[in-house]
Amino acid sequence: MNFNKSKLQSCVLIGLLGLIGSNHAFAEMPQAPVVGESVKNVTSQSTSNAAMALKPVSPTLATAGKAPLSKSVTGQFEDQLELYNAQQQSLVSMALDGFTDPLVQTTLGERAIPEPSLNLDGQGADWGDAAVPDTSLDVGANHVVQVVNMSYAVWDKNGQLVQGRTPTTQLWQELGGVCADPDAKPPAIVGWTAQQDRDGAVLYDVLADRWLLSQTAFDGAKMHQCVAVSKSGDPTGEWHLYDFIATDSKWYDKAQFGVWGDGYYMAAPQYSPVDKSKQGMAVVAFEREKMLHGLAAQTLYFDQADMHNALPADMDGMRAPQAGSPNYFMQMLDDQVHGVAADALQLWGLEADWQNPEQSNFALLATLATEPFDIDQSCGKTCVAQDSWGGDSYNALDAHQQALMYRLAYRNFGDHDSLVVNHTVATGDKHFGVRWYEVRNPGSEATIHQQGTYAPDAASRWLGTMAMDAVGNIALGYSVSSADMLPAMRYSGRLASDPLGQLGYGEGSVTEGLAPQVNSFDGSWGERAQMTIDPSDDCTFWFSSEYGADTDFETLWGTRIAKFQLDQCQAEPQGVVTGVVRDSETNAALAGAEVRFGDYSTIADAQGVYTLSLPLGSYEFKARAYGHPMTDLGSVQVASEGELTKDASLVSLPKATISGKVVDGSGHGWGLPASLQLSGELVPYTVINTDPISGEFTLDGYAGWPVT
């Protein structure tokens, strides 16, 4: 139990009547993990009252005679963009001289790409924010959540703001400690830059209809990974809050996450606390099943000295990963930078065994030779040119060439599974493009099914992000800039039927640049953009990233959120199952009940009502609620795209009384007034106030249902 008593050492005496305490062919010997457990965990109440107002980015500009380009490619701008692209394409052959990439796509695709059906401002810089944003966005059944550095915001899927900008540390207030401390920022690992962000990230867990939000913190000696898992599909509601220390011997930053059926997975570059030298990567698995219910959860930590830029796989679509699949990790190897014989992708697998965690393993599955590509090391972090409005004080921008770009997006198509990922490559002198890949069947005979390099004109494209829709169409979003162009946010794509390695669509604009990145003395530009897929239709892409927006030398940067679809997408047929979960004796609705259909689960609302979209097929139907053990409710056939009603009736455990007393720690046994929180699987958020004189409390519970 949690004591809201800050200055008195106290203890609590609590009595409760009846309280109870795949095989894969690895390319090398697997490594065993360091097993850990959450330092602390609690469940919070609703977060919607902690929000602040969003700061909109002005679309107007009157500096140095530069007029802003439109926020999307509409009719009034298409002619200008077409002329610009034609001029740029004439310079491509010059830019490619001396570079070895044989895959460069030097022209835009001929097919017009659909415009965004929604295009809105995301979060902008405010209150002493970092010099650049590391943008993260995901979409769930009813909401869109964006995390930028040290804040997050929530919209509905029509673009209406539901919860304004909220400090990420506010989410962890009920947990306390460094996760809730705005000043517990990670150390300045690289150079002089003070860390003004917490590497915040957000993902939606489609199998459980939950949200995952994460940030890093630093206690002066050790790194903490703060992870929150929503208690339902509502990101403005209650959250299960965690503080983990995966390693106490290394520092790390830029943690990237992936959602999988058996865990949440993370990769992060590591550094020595002594001299800040690079120390490989931290590879971490978090015990998802326990975190979905707010219970103490384990971690598996692998110290990978020979890894440089790995990403964990993050699942898209309604199909769970292939049975027995490990979570996949991938890294890029360049022959010159990493000292290997040839350019390649390395594929790794992490098999988590939560019952016997020491037997979990992480090992290399395959090394896949790629077509040659180049990394330009000569420009350091100031590589991508930008229009500086005639000034010479704005440096070129960081191309982030030495790392895979987020996400490593996984999709199970039934007859095969695919991973898509990208990274920035040099395609000419200070000219950069996006090298992208589709890797198929990573769990068996992994192959690079297709690869391409997108550099269709003399402007540079970098900070890419990719996803696939239900039929295998690919969308690629990226930043684009040149000496004659302000940093913009654009996208392209391909149909599954297009020639391999080619983006058959032209280019769409989410927003053109409004200003140069003036805070770029060291080439600063965001290190993450995010393209994701809407689980409601499995066809709509959502894209969020940074663009040049510092029109007043105070805004620093802006972010944008857009959604669009590619042609010929038809999602796999789904049915909707709905029902009410009730107590078998009283017929009372069971709020917060957990309902499961095979790999898929959801949480019932306050009226005990649940709704779940499922691919057509047969499922084992189970349900449970607080004080009501998991009940097998038989097999359910979802055979059409209509709505199927399946109610659940659950038998409760015997009622019991939870009682106890809060006393001071002096040995006198004096009662204390205190507020306690009842925690346990599926336990409703409950605050217990003790008697102010005796310190005693009493409440109803269930015999045999563990609570703390």
Coordinates of N, CA and C in Angstrom, one line a residue, residues 418-592:
S418 N 6.4 -9.9 -42.5 CA 7.3 -8.9 -43.0 C 7.7 -7.9 -42.0
L419 N 8.9 -7.4 -42.1 CA 9.5 -6.3 -41.4 C 9.8 -5.2 -42.4
V420 N 9.5 -4.0 -42.1 CA 9.9 -2.8 -42.9 C 10.7 -1.9 -42.0
V421 N 11.8 -1.3 -42.6 CA 12.6 -0.4 -41.8 C 13.4 0.5 -42.8
N422 N 14.0 1.6 -42.3 CA 14.8 2.4 -43.2 C 15.9 3.1 -42.5
H423 N 16.8 3.7 -43.3 CA 17.9 4.5 -42.7 C 18.4 5.5 -43.8
T424 N 19.1 6.5 -43.3 CA 19.6 7.5 -44.2 C 20.9 7.1 -44.9
V425 N 21.1 7.4 -46.2 CA 22.3 7.1 -46.9 C 22.7 8.3 -47.7
A426 N 24.0 8.4 -48.0 CA 24.6 9.4 -48.8 C 24.4 9.0 -50.3
T427 N 23.8 9.8 -51.1 CA 23.7 9.5 -52.5 C 24.4 10.5 -53.4
G428 N 25.2 11.4 -52.8 CA 26.0 12.3 -53.5 C 26.7 13.2 -52.5
D429 N 27.4 14.2 -53.0 CA 28.1 15.2 -52.1 C 27.1 16.0 -51.3
K430 N 27.0 15.7 -50.0 CA 26.1 16.4 -49.1 C 24.6 16.2 -49.6
H431 N 24.4 15.1 -50.2 CA 23.0 14.8 -50.7 C 22.6 13.4 -50.1
F432 N 21.4 13.4 -49.6 CA 21.0 12.2 -48.8 C 19.6 11.7 -49.2
G433 N 19.5 10.4 -49.1 CA 18.2 9.8 -49.4 C 17.9 8.7 -48.4
V434 N 16.7 8.1 -48.6 CA 16.2 7.1 -47.6 C 16.4 5.7 -48.2
R435 N 17.2 4.9 -47.6 CA 17.3 3.4 -48.0 C 16.2 2.7 -47.2
W436 N 15.4 1.9 -47.9 CA 14.3 1.2 -47.2 C 14.3 -0.2 -47.6
Y437 N 13.8 -1.1 -46.7 CA 13.8 -2.5 -46.9 C 12.4 -3.2 -46.5
E438 N 12.1 -4.3 -47.1 CA 11.2 -5.2 -46.6 C 11.8 -6.6 -46.4
V439 N 11.9 -7.1 -45.2 CA 12.5 -8.4 -44.9 C 11.4 -9.3 -44.6
R440 N 11.3 -10.5 -45.3 CA 10.3 -11.4 -45.1 C 10.7 -12.7 -44.3
N441 N 9.8 -13.3 -43.6 CA 9.9 -14.5 -42.9 C 11.2 -14.5 -41.9
P442 N 11.2 -13.5 -41.0 CA 12.4 -13.4 -40.2 C 12.6 -14.6 -39.2
G443 N 11.5 -15.4 -39.0 CA 11.6 -16.5 -38.0 C 12.1 -17.8 -38.7
S444 N 12.2 -17.8 -40.0 CA 12.6 -19.1 -40.6 C 13.7 -18.8 -41.6
E445 N 13.4 -18.7 -42.9 CA 14.5 -18.4 -43.9 C 14.4 -16.9 -44.2
A446 N 14.9 -16.0 -43.4 CA 14.8 -14.6 -43.6 C 15.5 -14.2 -44.9
T447 N 14.8 -13.3 -45.6 CA 15.3 -12.8 -46.9 C 14.9 -11.3 -47.0
I448 N 15.8 -10.5 -47.7 CA 15.4 -9.2 -48.1 C 14.5 -9.3 -49.3
H449 N 13.3 -9.1 -49.2 CA 12.3 -9.3 -50.3 C 12.5 -8.1 -51.3
Q450 N 12.7 -6.9 -50.7 CA 12.9 -5.8 -51.6 C 13.7 -4.7 -50.8
Q451 N 14.3 -3.8 -51.6 CA 15.1 -2.7 -51.0 C 15.2 -1.6 -52.0
G452 N 15.2 -0.4 -51.6 CA 15.3 0.7 -52.5 C 15.9 1.9 -51.8
T453 N 16.4 2.9 -52.6 CA 16.9 4.2 -52.1 C 16.1 5.3 -52.7
Y454 N 15.4 6.1 -51.9 CA 14.5 7.1 -52.4 C 15.3 8.5 -52.3
A455 N 15.7 9.0 -53.5 CA 16.3 10.3 -53.6 C 15.9 10.9 -55.0
P456 N 14.7 11.3 -55.2 CA 14.2 11.6 -56.5 C 14.6 12.9 -57.1
D457 N 15.2 13.8 -56.3 CA 15.7 15.1 -56.9 C 16.9 15.5 -56.0
A458 N 17.3 16.8 -56.2 CA 18.5 17.3 -55.6 C 18.3 17.7 -54.1
A459 N 17.1 17.7 -53.6 CA 16.9 17.9 -52.2 C 17.2 16.6 -51.4
S460 N 17.6 16.8 -50.2 CA 17.9 15.6 -49.3 C 16.6 15.2 -48.6
R461 N 16.5 13.9 -48.5 CA 15.4 13.3 -47.7 C 16.0 12.4 -46.6
W462 N 15.5 12.5 -45.4 CA 16.1 11.8 -44.2 C 15.1 11.8 -43.1
L463 N 15.4 11.2 -42.0 CA 14.5 10.9 -40.9 C 13.2 10.2 -41.3
G464 N 13.4 9.1 -42.0 CA 12.3 8.3 -42.5 C 11.6 7.5 -41.5
T465 N 10.4 7.1 -41.8 CA 9.6 6.3 -41.0 C 8.6 5.5 -41.9
M466 N 8.4 4.2 -41.6 CA 7.6 3.4 -42.6 C 6.6 2.5 -41.8
A467 N 5.6 2.1 -42.6 CA 4.6 1.1 -42.2 C 3.9 0.5 -43.4
M468 N 3.3 -0.7 -43.2 CA 2.6 -1.4 -44.2 C 1.1 -1.4 -43.8
D469 N 0.2 -1.4 -44.8 CA -1.2 -1.6 -44.5 C -1.6 -3.0 -44.7
A470 N -2.9 -3.3 -44.6 CA -3.4 -4.7 -44.6 C -3.1 -5.5 -45.8
V471 N -2.9 -4.8 -47.0 CA -2.6 -5.6 -48.2 C -1.2 -5.5 -48.6
G472 N -0.3 -4.9 -47.8 CA 1.1 -4.8 -48.2 C 1.5 -3.5 -48.9
N473 N 0.6 -2.5 -49.0 CA 1.1 -1.2 -49.5 C 2.0 -0.6 -48.4
I474 N 3.0 0.2 -48.9 CA 4.0 0.8 -47.9 C 3.9 2.3 -48.0
A475 N 3.8 2.9 -46.9 CA 3.9 4.4 -46.8 C 5.3 4.8 -46.1
L476 N 5.9 5.8 -46.7 CA 7.2 6.3 -46.2 C 7.1 7.8 -46.0
G477 N 7.3 8.2 -44.7 CA 7.3 9.6 -44.4 C 8.8 10.0 -44.1
Y478 N 9.1 11.3 -44.3 CA 10.4 11.8 -44.1 C 10.5 13.3 -44.0
S479 N 11.7 13.8 -43.6 CA 12.0 15.2 -43.7 C 12.7 15.5 -45.1
V480 N 12.5 16.7 -45.6 CA 13.1 17.0 -46.9 C 13.6 18.5 -46.8
S481 N 14.8 18.8 -47.3 CA 15.4 20.1 -47.3 C 16.5 20.2 -48.3
S482 N 16.9 21.5 -48.6 CA 18.0 21.7 -49.5 C 18.4 23.2 -49.2
A483 N 19.5 23.6 -49.9 CA 20.0 25.0 -49.8 C 19.0 26.0 -50.2
D484 N 18.0 25.6 -51.0 CA 17.0 26.5 -51.6 C 15.6 26.1 -51.0
M485 N 15.6 25.4 -49.9 CA 14.3 24.9 -49.4 C 14.3 24.9 -47.8
L486 N 13.3 25.3 -47.2 CA 13.2 25.2 -45.7 C 12.7 23.8 -45.4
P487 N 13.2 23.3 -44.2 CA 12.9 21.9 -43.8 C 11.4 21.6 -43.8
A488 N 11.0 20.6 -44.5 CA 9.6 20.3 -44.7 C 9.3 18.8 -44.3
M489 N 8.0 18.5 -44.3 CA 7.5 17.1 -43.9 C 6.7 16.6 -45.0
R490 N 7.2 15.5 -45.7 CA 6.5 14.9 -46.9 C 6.4 13.4 -46.7
Y491 N 5.7 12.8 -47.7 CA 5.5 11.4 -47.7 C 5.4 10.8 -49.1
S492 N 5.7 9.6 -49.3 CA 5.4 8.9 -50.6 C 5.0 7.4 -50.2
G493 N 4.9 6.6 -51.2 CA 4.5 5.2 -51.0 C 4.5 4.4 -52.2
R494 N 4.1 3.1 -52.0 CA 4.0 2.2 -53.1 C 2.9 1.2 -52.9
L495 N 2.3 0.7 -54.0 CA 1.3 -0.3 -53.9 C 2.0 -1.7 -53.8
A496 N 1.4 -2.7 -53.3 CA 2.0 -4.0 -53.2 C 2.3 -4.5 -54.6
S497 N 1.6 -4.0 -55.6 CA 1.8 -4.5 -57.0 C 2.9 -3.7 -57.8
D498 N 3.4 -2.7 -57.2 CA 4.5 -1.9 -57.9 C 5.7 -2.7 -58.0
P499 N 6.6 -2.4 -59.0 CA 7.9 -3.1 -59.1 C 8.7 -3.0 -57.8
L500 N 9.3 -4.1 -57.5 CA 10.0 -4.2 -56.2 C 11.1 -3.1 -56.2
G501 N 11.2 -2.5 -55.0 CA 12.2 -1.5 -54.8 C 11.9 -0.1 -55.2
Q502 N 10.7 0.1 -55.7 CA 10.3 1.4 -56.3 C 9.1 1.9 -55.5
L503 N 9.1 3.2 -55.3 CA 7.9 3.9 -54.7 C 7.1 4.5 -55.9
G504 N 6.0 3.8 -56.2 CA 5.2 4.2 -57.4 C 4.4 5.4 -57.3
Y505 N 4.3 5.9 -56.1 CA 3.5 7.2 -55.9 C 4.5 8.4 -56.1
G506 N 3.8 9.5 -56.4 CA 4.5 10.8 -56.3 C 4.7 11.2 -54.8
E507 N 4.9 12.4 -54.6 CA 5.2 12.9 -53.3 C 4.1 13.8 -52.8
G508 N 3.7 13.6 -51.5 CA 2.7 14.5 -50.9 C 3.3 15.3 -49.8
S509 N 2.8 16.4 -49.5 CA 3.3 17.3 -48.5 C 2.3 17.4 -47.3
V510 N 2.8 17.1 -46.1 CA 2.0 17.4 -44.9 C 2.1 18.9 -44.5
T511 N 3.4 19.4 -44.6 CA 3.6 20.8 -44.4 C 4.9 21.2 -45.0
E512 N 5.0 22.3 -45.7 CA 6.3 22.8 -46.1 C 6.9 23.6 -45.0
G513 N 8.2 23.9 -45.1 CA 8.9 24.6 -44.0 C 8.4 26.0 -43.9
L514 N 8.3 26.6 -42.7 CA 8.0 28.0 -42.5 C 9.2 28.8 -42.2
A515 N 10.3 28.1 -41.8 CA 11.5 28.8 -41.3 C 12.7 27.7 -41.3
P516 N 13.9 28.2 -41.3 CA 15.0 27.3 -41.0 C 15.0 26.8 -39.6
Q517 N 15.8 25.8 -39.3 CA 16.0 25.3 -37.9 C 17.2 26.2 -37.4
V518 N 16.8 27.3 -36.7 CA 17.8 28.2 -36.3 C 18.6 27.8 -35.1
N519 N 18.1 26.8 -34.4 CA 18.8 26.3 -33.2 C 19.6 25.1 -33.6
S520 N 20.4 25.2 -34.7 CA 21.1 24.1 -35.2 C 22.6 24.3 -35.2
F521 N 23.1 24.9 -34.2 CA 24.6 25.2 -34.1 C 25.4 23.9 -34.2
D522 N 24.8 22.8 -33.7 CA 25.5 21.5 -33.8 C 24.7 20.5 -34.8
G523 N 23.9 21.1 -35.7 CA 23.2 20.3 -36.6 C 21.9 19.7 -36.1
S524 N 21.4 20.1 -35.0 CA 20.3 19.5 -34.3 C 19.1 19.3 -35.2
W525 N 18.6 18.1 -35.3 CA 17.3 17.8 -35.9 C 16.7 16.6 -35.2
G526 N 15.4 16.5 -35.1 CA 14.9 15.4 -34.3 C 15.4 14.0 -34.8
E527 N 15.4 13.1 -33.9 CA 16.0 11.8 -34.2 C 14.9 10.7 -34.4
R528 N 13.6 11.1 -34.3 CA 12.5 10.1 -34.5 C 11.3 10.8 -35.1
A529 N 10.8 10.2 -36.1 CA 9.4 10.4 -36.6 C 8.7 9.1 -36.5
Q530 N 7.3 9.1 -36.7 CA 6.6 7.9 -36.5 C 5.4 7.8 -37.5
M531 N 5.5 6.8 -38.3 CA 4.4 6.4 -39.2 C 3.8 5.1 -38.6
T532 N 2.4 5.1 -38.5 CA 1.8 4.0 -37.9 C 0.5 3.8 -38.6
I533 N -0.2 2.7 -38.3 CA -1.4 2.3 -39.0 C -2.6 2.3 -38.1
D534 N -3.8 2.7 -38.6 CA -5.0 2.8 -37.7 C -5.6 1.4 -37.6
P535 N -5.7 0.9 -36.3 CA -6.2 -0.5 -36.1 C -7.7 -0.6 -36.5
S536 N -8.4 0.5 -36.6 CA -9.8 0.4 -36.8 C -10.1 -0.1 -38.3
D537 N -9.3 0.3 -39.2 CA -9.5 -0.1 -40.6 C -8.3 -0.8 -41.2
D538 N -7.1 -0.7 -40.6 CA -5.9 -1.3 -41.0 C -5.4 -0.8 -42.4
C539 N -6.0 0.4 -42.8 CA -5.6 1.0 -44.1 C -5.1 2.4 -43.9
T540 N -5.5 3.1 -42.9 CA -5.2 4.5 -42.7 C -3.9 4.7 -42.0
F541 N -3.0 5.4 -42.7 CA -1.7 5.7 -42.1 C -1.8 7.0 -41.3
W542 N -1.1 7.1 -40.2 CA -0.9 8.3 -39.4 C 0.6 8.6 -39.3
F543 N 0.9 9.9 -39.6 CA 2.3 10.3 -39.7 C 2.5 11.5 -38.9
S544 N 3.6 11.5 -38.1 CA 3.9 12.7 -37.3 C 5.4 12.9 -37.3
S545 N 5.8 14.2 -37.5 CA 7.2 14.5 -37.5 C 7.4 16.0 -37.2
E546 N 8.7 16.4 -37.4 CA 9.1 17.8 -37.2 C 9.2 18.5 -38.5
Y547 N 9.1 19.9 -38.5 CA 9.3 20.7 -39.6 C 9.9 22.0 -39.2
G548 N 10.5 22.8 -40.1 CA 11.0 24.1 -39.7 C 9.9 25.1 -39.4
A549 N 9.9 25.6 -38.2 CA 8.7 26.5 -37.8 C 9.1 27.7 -37.0
D550 N 10.5 27.9 -36.8 CA 10.9 29.0 -35.9 C 10.8 30.4 -36.6
T551 N 9.6 30.8 -36.8 CA 9.3 32.1 -37.5 C 9.6 33.3 -36.7
D552 N 9.7 33.1 -35.3 CA 9.8 34.2 -34.4 C 11.1 34.1 -33.6
F553 N 11.9 33.1 -33.9 CA 13.1 32.9 -33.1 C 12.8 32.5 -31.6
E554 N 11.6 32.1 -31.4 CA 11.2 31.6 -30.1 C 10.5 30.3 -30.2
T555 N 9.8 30.0 -31.3 CA 9.0 28.8 -31.5 C 9.9 27.5 -31.5
L556 N 11.2 27.7 -32.0 CA 12.2 26.6 -32.1 C 11.8 25.6 -33.2
W557 N 10.6 24.9 -33.0 CA 10.2 23.9 -34.0 C 8.7 23.7 -33.8
G558 N 8.2 23.0 -34.8 CA 6.8 22.6 -34.8 C 6.7 21.1 -35.2
T559 N 5.6 20.5 -34.8 CA 5.3 19.1 -35.3 C 3.9 19.1 -36.0
R560 N 3.7 18.1 -36.8 CA 2.4 18.0 -37.5 C 1.9 16.6 -37.4
I561 N 0.6 16.4 -37.5 CA 0.0 15.1 -37.5 C -0.9 15.0 -38.8
A562 N -0.8 14.0 -39.5 CA -1.6 13.8 -40.7 C -2.0 12.4 -40.9
K563 N -3.1 12.1 -41.5 CA -3.5 10.8 -41.9 C -3.9 10.7 -43.3
F564 N -3.7 9.6 -44.0 CA -4.0 9.4 -45.4 C -4.1 7.9 -45.7
Q565 N -4.7 7.5 -46.8 CA -4.8 6.1 -47.2 C -4.1 6.0 -48.6
L566 N -3.6 4.9 -48.9 CA -3.1 4.5 -50.3 C -4.3 3.7 -50.9
D567 N -4.2 3.7 -52.3 CA -5.2 3.0 -53.0 C -5.2 1.5 -52.8
Q568 N -6.4 0.9 -53.1 CA -6.5 -0.6 -53.2 C -6.3 -1.3 -51.9
C569 N -6.5 -0.6 -50.8 CA -6.4 -1.2 -49.5 C -7.8 -1.7 -49.1
Q570 N -7.9 -3.0 -48.8 CA -9.1 -3.5 -48.2 C -8.7 -4.4 -47.1
A571 N -9.1 -4.0 -45.9 CA -8.7 -4.7 -44.7 C -9.3 -6.1 -44.6
E572 N -8.6 -6.9 -43.9 CA -9.1 -8.3 -43.6 C -10.5 -8.2 -43.0
P573 N -11.4 -9.0 -43.4 CA -12.8 -8.9 -42.8 C -12.7 -9.1 -41.2
Q574 N -13.5 -8.3 -40.6 CA -13.5 -8.4 -39.1 C -15.0 -8.4 -38.6
G575 N -15.2 -9.0 -37.5 CA -16.5 -9.0 -36.9 C -16.4 -8.2 -35.6
V576 N -17.5 -7.8 -35.0 CA -17.5 -7.1 -33.8 C -18.2 -7.9 -32.7
V577 N -17.6 -8.2 -31.6 CA -18.2 -8.9 -30.5 C -18.4 -8.0 -29.4
T578 N -19.6 -7.9 -28.9 CA -19.9 -7.0 -27.8 C -20.8 -7.8 -26.7
G579 N -20.8 -7.3 -25.5 CA -21.6 -7.9 -24.5 C -21.5 -7.2 -23.2
V580 N -22.1 -7.7 -22.2 CA -22.1 -7.2 -20.8 C -21.6 -8.3 -19.9
V581 N -20.6 -7.9 -19.0 CA -20.1 -8.9 -18.0 C -20.8 -8.6 -16.7
R582 N -21.4 -9.7 -16.1 CA -22.2 -9.5 -14.8 C -21.8 -10.5 -13.8
D583 N -22.2 -10.2 -12.6 CA -22.0 -11.2 -11.5 C -23.2 -12.2 -11.6
S584 N -22.9 -13.4 -11.4 CA -23.9 -14.5 -11.7 C -25.0 -14.5 -10.6
E585 N -24.7 -14.0 -9.4 CA -25.7 -14.0 -8.3 C -26.5 -12.7 -8.3
T586 N -25.8 -11.6 -8.3 CA -26.5 -10.3 -8.2 C -26.9 -9.7 -9.5
N587 N -26.4 -10.2 -10.6 CA -26.6 -9.7 -11.9 C -26.1 -8.2 -12.1
A588 N -25.3 -7.8 -11.1 CA -24.7 -6.5 -11.2 C -23.6 -6.5 -12.3
A589 N -23.5 -5.4 -13.0 CA -22.5 -5.2 -14.0 C -21.1 -5.1 -13.3
L590 N -20.1 -5.7 -14.0 CA -18.8 -5.8 -13.4 C -17.9 -4.8 -14.2
A591 N -17.7 -3.6 -13.6 CA -16.9 -2.6 -14.3 C -15.4 -3.1 -14.3
G592 N -14.7 -2.8 -15.4 CA -13.3 -3.1 -15.4 C -13.0 -4.6 -15.6

